[in-house]
PDB file of C-alpha atoms in Angstrom:
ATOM      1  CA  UNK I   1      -2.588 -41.870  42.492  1.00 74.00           C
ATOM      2  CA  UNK I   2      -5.359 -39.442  40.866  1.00 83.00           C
ATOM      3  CA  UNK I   3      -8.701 -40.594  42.624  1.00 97.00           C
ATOM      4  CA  UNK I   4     -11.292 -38.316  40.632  1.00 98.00           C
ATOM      5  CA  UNK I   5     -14.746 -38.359  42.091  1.00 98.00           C
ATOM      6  CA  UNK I   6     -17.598 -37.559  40.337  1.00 96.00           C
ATOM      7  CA  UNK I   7     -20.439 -36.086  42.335  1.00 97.00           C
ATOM      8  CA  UNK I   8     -23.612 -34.330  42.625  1.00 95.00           C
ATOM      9  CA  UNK I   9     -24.294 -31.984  45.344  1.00 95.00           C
ATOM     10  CA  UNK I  10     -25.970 -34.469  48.528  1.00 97.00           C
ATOM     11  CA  UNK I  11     -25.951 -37.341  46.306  1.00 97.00           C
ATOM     12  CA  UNK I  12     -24.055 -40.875  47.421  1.00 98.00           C
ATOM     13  CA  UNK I  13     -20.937 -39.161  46.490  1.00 98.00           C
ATOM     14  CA  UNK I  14     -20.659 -37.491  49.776  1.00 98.00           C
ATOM     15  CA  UNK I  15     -20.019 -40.470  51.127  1.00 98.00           C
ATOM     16  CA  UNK I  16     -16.745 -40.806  48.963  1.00 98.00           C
ATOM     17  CA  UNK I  17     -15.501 -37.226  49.939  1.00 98.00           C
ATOM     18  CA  UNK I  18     -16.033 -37.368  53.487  1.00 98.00           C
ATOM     19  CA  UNK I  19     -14.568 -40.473  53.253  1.00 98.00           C
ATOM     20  CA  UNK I  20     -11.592 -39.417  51.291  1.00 98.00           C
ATOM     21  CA  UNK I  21     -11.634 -36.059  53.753  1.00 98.00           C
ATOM     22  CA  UNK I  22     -11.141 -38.070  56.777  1.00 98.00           C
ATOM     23  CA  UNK I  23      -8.258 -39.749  55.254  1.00 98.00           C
ATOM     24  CA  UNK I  24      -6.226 -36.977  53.971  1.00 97.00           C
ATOM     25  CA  UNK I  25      -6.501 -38.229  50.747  1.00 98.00           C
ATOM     26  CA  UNK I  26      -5.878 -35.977  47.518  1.00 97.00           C
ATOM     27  CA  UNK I  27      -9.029 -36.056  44.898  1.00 98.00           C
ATOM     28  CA  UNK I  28     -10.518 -33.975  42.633  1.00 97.00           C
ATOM     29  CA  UNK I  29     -13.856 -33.333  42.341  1.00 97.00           C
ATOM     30  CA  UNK I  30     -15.666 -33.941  38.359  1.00 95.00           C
ATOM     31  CA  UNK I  31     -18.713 -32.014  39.151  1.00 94.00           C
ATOM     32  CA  UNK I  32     -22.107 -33.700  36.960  1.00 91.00           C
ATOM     33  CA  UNK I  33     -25.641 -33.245  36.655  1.00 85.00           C
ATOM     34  CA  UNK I  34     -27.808 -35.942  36.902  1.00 80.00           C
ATOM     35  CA  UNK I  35     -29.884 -36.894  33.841  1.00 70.00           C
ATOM     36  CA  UNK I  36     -32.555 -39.283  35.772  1.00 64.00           C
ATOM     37  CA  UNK I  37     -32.720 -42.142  32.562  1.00 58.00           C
ATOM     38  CA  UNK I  38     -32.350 -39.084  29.769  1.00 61.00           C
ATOM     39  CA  UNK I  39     -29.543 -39.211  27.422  1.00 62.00           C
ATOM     40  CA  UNK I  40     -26.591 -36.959  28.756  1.00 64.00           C
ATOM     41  CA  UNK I  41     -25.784 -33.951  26.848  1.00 66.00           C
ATOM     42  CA  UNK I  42     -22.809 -33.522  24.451  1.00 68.00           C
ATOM     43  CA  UNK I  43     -19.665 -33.381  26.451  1.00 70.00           C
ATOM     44  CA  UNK I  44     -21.300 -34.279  30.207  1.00 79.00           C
ATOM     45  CA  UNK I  45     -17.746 -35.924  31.683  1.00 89.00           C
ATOM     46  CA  UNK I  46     -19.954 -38.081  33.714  1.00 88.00           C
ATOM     47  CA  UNK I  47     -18.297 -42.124  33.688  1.00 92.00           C
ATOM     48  CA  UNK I  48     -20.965 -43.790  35.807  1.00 92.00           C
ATOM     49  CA  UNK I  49     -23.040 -46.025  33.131  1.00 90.00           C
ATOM     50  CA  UNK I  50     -26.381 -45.566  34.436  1.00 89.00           C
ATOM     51  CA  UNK I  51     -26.030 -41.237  34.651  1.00 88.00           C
ATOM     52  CA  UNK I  52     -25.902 -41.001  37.961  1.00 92.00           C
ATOM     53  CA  UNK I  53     -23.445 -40.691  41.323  1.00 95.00           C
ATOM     54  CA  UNK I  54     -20.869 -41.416  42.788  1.00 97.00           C
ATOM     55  CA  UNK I  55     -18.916 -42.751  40.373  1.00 97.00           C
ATOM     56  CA  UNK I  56     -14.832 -43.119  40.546  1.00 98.00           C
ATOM     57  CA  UNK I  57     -11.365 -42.739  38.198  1.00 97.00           C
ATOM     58  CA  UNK I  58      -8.587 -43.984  39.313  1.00 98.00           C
ATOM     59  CA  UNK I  59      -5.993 -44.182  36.416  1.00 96.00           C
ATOM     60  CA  UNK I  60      -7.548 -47.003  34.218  1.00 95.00           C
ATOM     61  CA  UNK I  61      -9.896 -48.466  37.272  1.00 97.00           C
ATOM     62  CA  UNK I  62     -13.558 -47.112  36.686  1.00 97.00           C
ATOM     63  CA  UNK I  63     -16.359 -47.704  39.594  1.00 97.00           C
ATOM     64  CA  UNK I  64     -19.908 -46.370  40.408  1.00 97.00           C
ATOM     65  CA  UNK I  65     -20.591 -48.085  43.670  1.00 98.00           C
ATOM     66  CA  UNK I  66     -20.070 -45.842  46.793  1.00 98.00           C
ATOM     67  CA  UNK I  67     -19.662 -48.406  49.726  1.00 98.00           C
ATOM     68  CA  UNK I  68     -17.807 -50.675  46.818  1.00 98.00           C
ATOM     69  CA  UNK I  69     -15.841 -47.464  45.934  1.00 98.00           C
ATOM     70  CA  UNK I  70     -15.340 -46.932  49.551  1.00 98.00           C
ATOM     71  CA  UNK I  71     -13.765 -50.547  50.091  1.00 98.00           C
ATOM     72  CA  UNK I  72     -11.892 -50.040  47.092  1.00 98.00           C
ATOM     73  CA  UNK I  73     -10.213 -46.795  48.441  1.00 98.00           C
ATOM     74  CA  UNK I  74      -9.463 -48.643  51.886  1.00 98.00           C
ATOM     75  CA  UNK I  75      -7.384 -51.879  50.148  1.00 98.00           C
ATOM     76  CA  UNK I  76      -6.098 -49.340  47.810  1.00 97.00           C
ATOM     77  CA  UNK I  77      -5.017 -46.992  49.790  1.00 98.00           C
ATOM     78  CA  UNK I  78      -5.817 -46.356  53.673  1.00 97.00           C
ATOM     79  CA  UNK I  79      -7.437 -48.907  55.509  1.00 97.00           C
ATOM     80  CA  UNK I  80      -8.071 -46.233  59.013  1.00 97.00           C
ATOM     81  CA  UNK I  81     -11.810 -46.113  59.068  1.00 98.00           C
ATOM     82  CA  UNK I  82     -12.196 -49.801  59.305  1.00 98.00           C
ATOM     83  CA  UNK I  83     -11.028 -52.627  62.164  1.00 98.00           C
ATOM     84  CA  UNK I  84      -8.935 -55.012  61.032  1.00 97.00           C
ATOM     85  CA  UNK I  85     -10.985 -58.368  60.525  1.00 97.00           C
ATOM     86  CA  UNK I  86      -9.393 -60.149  63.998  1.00 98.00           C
ATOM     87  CA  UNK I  87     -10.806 -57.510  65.520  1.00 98.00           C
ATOM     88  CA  UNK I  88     -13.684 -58.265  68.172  1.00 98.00           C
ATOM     89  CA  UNK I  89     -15.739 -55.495  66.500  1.00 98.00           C
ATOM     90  CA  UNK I  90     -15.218 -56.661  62.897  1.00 98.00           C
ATOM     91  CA  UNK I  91     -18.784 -58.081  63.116  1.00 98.00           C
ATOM     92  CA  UNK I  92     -20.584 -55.457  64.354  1.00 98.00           C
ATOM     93  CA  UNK I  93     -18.857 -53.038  61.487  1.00 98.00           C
ATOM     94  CA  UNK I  94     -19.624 -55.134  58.711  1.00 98.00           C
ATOM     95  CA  UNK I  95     -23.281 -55.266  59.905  1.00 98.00           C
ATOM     96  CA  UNK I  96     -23.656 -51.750  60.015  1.00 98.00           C
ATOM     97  CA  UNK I  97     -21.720 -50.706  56.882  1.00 98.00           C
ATOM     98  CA  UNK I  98     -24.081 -52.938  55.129  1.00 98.00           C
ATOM     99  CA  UNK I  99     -27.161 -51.707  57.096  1.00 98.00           C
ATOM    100  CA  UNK I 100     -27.028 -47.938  55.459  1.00 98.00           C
ATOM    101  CA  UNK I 101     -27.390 -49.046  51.922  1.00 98.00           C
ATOM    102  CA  UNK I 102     -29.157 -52.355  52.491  1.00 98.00           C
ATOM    103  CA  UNK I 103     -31.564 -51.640  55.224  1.00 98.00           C
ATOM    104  CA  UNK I 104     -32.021 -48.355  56.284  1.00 98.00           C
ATOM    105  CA  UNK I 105     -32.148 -46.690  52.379  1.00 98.00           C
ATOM    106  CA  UNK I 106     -34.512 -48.618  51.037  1.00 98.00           C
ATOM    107  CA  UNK I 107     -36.929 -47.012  53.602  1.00 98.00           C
ATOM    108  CA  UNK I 108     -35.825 -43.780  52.864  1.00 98.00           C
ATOM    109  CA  UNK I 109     -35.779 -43.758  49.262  1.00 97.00           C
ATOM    110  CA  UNK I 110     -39.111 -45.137  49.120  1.00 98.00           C
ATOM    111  CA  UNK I 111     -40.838 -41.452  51.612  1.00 98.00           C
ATOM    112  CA  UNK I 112     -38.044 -39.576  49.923  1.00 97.00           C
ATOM    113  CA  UNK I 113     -38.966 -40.788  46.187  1.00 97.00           C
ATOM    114  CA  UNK I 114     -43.076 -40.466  46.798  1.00 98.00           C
ATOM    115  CA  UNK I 115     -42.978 -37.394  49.282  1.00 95.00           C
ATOM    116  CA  UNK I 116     -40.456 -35.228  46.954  1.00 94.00           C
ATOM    117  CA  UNK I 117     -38.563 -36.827  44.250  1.00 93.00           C
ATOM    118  CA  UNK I 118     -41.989 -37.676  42.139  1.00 95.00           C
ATOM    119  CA  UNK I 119     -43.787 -35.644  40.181  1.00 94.00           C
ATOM    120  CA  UNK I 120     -46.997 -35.247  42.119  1.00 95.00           C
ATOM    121  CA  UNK I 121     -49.755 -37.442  40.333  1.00 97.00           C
ATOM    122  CA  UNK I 122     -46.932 -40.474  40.446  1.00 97.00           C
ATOM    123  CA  UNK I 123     -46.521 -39.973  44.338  1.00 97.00           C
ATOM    124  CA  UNK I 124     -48.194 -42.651  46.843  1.00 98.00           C
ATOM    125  CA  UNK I 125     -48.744 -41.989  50.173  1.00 97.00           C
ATOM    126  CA  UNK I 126     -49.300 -45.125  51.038  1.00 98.00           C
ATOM    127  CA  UNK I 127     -45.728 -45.601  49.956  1.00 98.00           C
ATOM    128  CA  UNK I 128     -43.841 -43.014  51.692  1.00 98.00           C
ATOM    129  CA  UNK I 129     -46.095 -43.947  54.761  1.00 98.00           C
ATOM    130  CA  UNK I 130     -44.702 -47.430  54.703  1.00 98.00           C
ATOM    131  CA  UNK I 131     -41.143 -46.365  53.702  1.00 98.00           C
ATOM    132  CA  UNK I 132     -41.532 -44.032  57.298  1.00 98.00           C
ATOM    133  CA  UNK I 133     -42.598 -46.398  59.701  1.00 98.00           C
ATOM    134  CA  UNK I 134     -39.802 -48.927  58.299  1.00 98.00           C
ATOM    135  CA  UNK I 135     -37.230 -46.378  58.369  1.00 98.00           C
ATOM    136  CA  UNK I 136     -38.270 -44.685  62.060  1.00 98.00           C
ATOM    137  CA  UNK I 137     -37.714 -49.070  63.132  1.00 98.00           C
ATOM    138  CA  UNK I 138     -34.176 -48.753  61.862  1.00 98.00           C
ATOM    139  CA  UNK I 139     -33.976 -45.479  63.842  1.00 98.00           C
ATOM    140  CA  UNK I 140     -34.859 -47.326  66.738  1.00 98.00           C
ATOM    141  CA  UNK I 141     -32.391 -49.950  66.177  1.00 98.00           C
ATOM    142  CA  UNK I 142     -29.736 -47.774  65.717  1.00 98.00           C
ATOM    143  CA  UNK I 143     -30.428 -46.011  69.086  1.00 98.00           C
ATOM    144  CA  UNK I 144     -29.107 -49.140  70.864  1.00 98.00           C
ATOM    145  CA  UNK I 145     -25.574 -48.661  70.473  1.00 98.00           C
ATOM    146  CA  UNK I 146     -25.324 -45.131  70.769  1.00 98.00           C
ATOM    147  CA  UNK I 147     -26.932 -44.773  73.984  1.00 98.00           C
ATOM    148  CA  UNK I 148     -23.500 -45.936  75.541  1.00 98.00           C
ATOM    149  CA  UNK I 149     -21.487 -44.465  72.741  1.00 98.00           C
ATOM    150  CA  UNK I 150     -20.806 -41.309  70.305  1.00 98.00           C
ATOM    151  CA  UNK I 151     -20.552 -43.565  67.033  1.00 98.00           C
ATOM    152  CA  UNK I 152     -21.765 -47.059  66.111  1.00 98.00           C
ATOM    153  CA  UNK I 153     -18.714 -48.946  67.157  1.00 98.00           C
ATOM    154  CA  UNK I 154     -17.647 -48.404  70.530  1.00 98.00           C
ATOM    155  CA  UNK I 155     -14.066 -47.401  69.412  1.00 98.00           C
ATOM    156  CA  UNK I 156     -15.003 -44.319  67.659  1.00 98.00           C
ATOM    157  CA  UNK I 157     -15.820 -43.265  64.381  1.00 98.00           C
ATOM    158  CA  UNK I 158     -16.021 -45.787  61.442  1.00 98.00           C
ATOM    159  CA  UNK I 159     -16.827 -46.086  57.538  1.00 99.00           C
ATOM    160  CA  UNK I 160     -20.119 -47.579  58.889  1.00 98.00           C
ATOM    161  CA  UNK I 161     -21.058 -44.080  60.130  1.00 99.00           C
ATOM    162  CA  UNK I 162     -20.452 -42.660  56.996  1.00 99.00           C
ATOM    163  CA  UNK I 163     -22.576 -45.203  55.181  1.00 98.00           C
ATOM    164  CA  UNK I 164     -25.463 -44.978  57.886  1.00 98.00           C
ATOM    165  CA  UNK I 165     -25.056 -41.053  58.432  1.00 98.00           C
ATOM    166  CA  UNK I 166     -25.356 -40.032  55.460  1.00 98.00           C
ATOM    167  CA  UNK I 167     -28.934 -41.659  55.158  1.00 98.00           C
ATOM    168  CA  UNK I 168     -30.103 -40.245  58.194  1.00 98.00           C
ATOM    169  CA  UNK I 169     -29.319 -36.430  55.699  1.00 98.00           C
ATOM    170  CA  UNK I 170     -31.808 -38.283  53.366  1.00 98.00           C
ATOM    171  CA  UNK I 171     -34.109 -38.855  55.979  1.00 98.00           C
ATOM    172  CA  UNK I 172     -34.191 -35.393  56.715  1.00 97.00           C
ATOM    173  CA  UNK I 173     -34.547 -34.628  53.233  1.00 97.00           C
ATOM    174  CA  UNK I 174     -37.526 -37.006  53.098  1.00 97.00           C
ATOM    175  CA  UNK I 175     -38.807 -35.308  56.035  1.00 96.00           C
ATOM    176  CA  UNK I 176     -38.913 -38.458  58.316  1.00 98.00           C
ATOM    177  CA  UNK I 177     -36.456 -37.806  61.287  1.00 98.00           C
ATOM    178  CA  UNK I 178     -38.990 -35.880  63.426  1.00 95.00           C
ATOM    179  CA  UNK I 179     -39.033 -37.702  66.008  1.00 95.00           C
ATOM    180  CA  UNK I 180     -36.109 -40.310  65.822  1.00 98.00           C
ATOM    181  CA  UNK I 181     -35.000 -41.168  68.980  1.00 98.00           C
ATOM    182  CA  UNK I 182     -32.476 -38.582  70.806  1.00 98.00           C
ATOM    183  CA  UNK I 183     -29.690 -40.789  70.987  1.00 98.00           C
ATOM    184  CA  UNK I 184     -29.982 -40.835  67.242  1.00 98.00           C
ATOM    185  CA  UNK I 185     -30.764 -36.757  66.596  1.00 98.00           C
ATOM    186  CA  UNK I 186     -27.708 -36.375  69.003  1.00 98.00           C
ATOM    187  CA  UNK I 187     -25.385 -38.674  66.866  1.00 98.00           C
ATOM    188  CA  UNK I 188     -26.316 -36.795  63.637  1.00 98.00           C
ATOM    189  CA  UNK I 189     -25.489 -34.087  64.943  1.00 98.00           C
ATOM    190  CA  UNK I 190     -22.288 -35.217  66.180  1.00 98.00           C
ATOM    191  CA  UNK I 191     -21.349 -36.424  62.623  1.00 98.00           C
ATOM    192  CA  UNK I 192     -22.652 -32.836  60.939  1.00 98.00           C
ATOM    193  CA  UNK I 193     -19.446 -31.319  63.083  1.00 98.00           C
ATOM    194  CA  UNK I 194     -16.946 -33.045  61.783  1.00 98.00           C
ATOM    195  CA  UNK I 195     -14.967 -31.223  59.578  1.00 98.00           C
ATOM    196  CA  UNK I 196     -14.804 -34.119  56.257  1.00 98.00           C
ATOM    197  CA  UNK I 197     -18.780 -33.561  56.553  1.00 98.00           C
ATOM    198  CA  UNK I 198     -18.511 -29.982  56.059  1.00 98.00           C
ATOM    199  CA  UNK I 199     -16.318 -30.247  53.283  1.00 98.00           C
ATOM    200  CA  UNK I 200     -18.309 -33.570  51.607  1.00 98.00           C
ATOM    201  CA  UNK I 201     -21.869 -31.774  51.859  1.00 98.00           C
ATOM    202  CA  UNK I 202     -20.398 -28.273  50.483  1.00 98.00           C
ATOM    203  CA  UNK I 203     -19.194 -29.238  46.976  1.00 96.00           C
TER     204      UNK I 203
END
């Protein structure tokens, strides 16, 4: 097993190491810059067709998607951040694993992309204003659960956290989690103490 990950500093790859981090998984880290659409220089190791992050080597097995590189990793390898499917909270994981990427970053992209990632005269506020009020609803939702418990399922921890927490880091980035609710603020900062985050949001 040689799981190389290649990452850019807060990019989706985070999600990969913490995830890998929680496992006690070996990896090594193929650090890249990304290129944005440009041509990659001479030599740039990066494997991930479209120039950009996460993207994963596993002998001859090549991906660039992080939940699907996530799932991968779990069939592959350890399957401990996940209930099994008979499990009453099956449901309720699959929903929010999905909601990170599907839901919830969408939002944030959109304030994140026209509030900071644009150059200035492409930038719409109208835009990141929408992308903020659609994100702070998914804040809202995602206050439900954890006012009864530390993590979204009510077993513990979960790959869904780690596909939903790490958006709420680009929310911050994006300047949009003022204000979240506290059962939300609290539960980010539950999940910025664990030692895989540390580690994942270092490199």
């Amino acid at each position: 097993m040689t799981l190389t990950i290649y990452h850019a500093k807060f990019a989706r790859s985070v999600r990969v190491i913490w995830a890998c981090e929680e496992l006690g998984l070996p990896y090594e880290v193929e650090e890249v810059s990304l290129h944005h659409g440009r041509k990659a220089p001479e030599g740039d190791p990066n494997i991930h067709p479209l120039q950009k992050v996460p993207a994963l080597k596993d002998g001859d097995v090549e991906m660039f998607e992080s939940l699907g590189i996530l799932d991968y990793i779990f069939a592959r390898y350890k399957d401990e951040l996940r209930p099994k499917p008979e499990s009453d909270e099956y449901p309720a994981y699959c929903q929010w694993y999905h909601f990170g990427e599907a839901t919830l970053a969408p939002y944030v992209t959109m304030a994140l992309g026209h509030r900071a990632l644009l150059p200035e005269k492409m930038r719409i506020e109208a835009m990141a204003g929408w992308g903020e009020r659609e994100a702070k609803k998914c804040f809202a939702l995602m206050a439900k659960p954890l006012e009864t418990q530390d993590y979204l399922l009510p077993s513990g921890f979960s790959a869904a956290d780690i596909s939903c927490g790490y958006m709420l880091l680009l929310a911050k980035f994006a300047k949009i989690f003022d204000g979240a609710p506290e059962p939300v603020t609290a539960y980010f900062k539950r999940i910025t103490e664990r030692p895989a985050w540390k580690k994942a949001t270092s490199l």
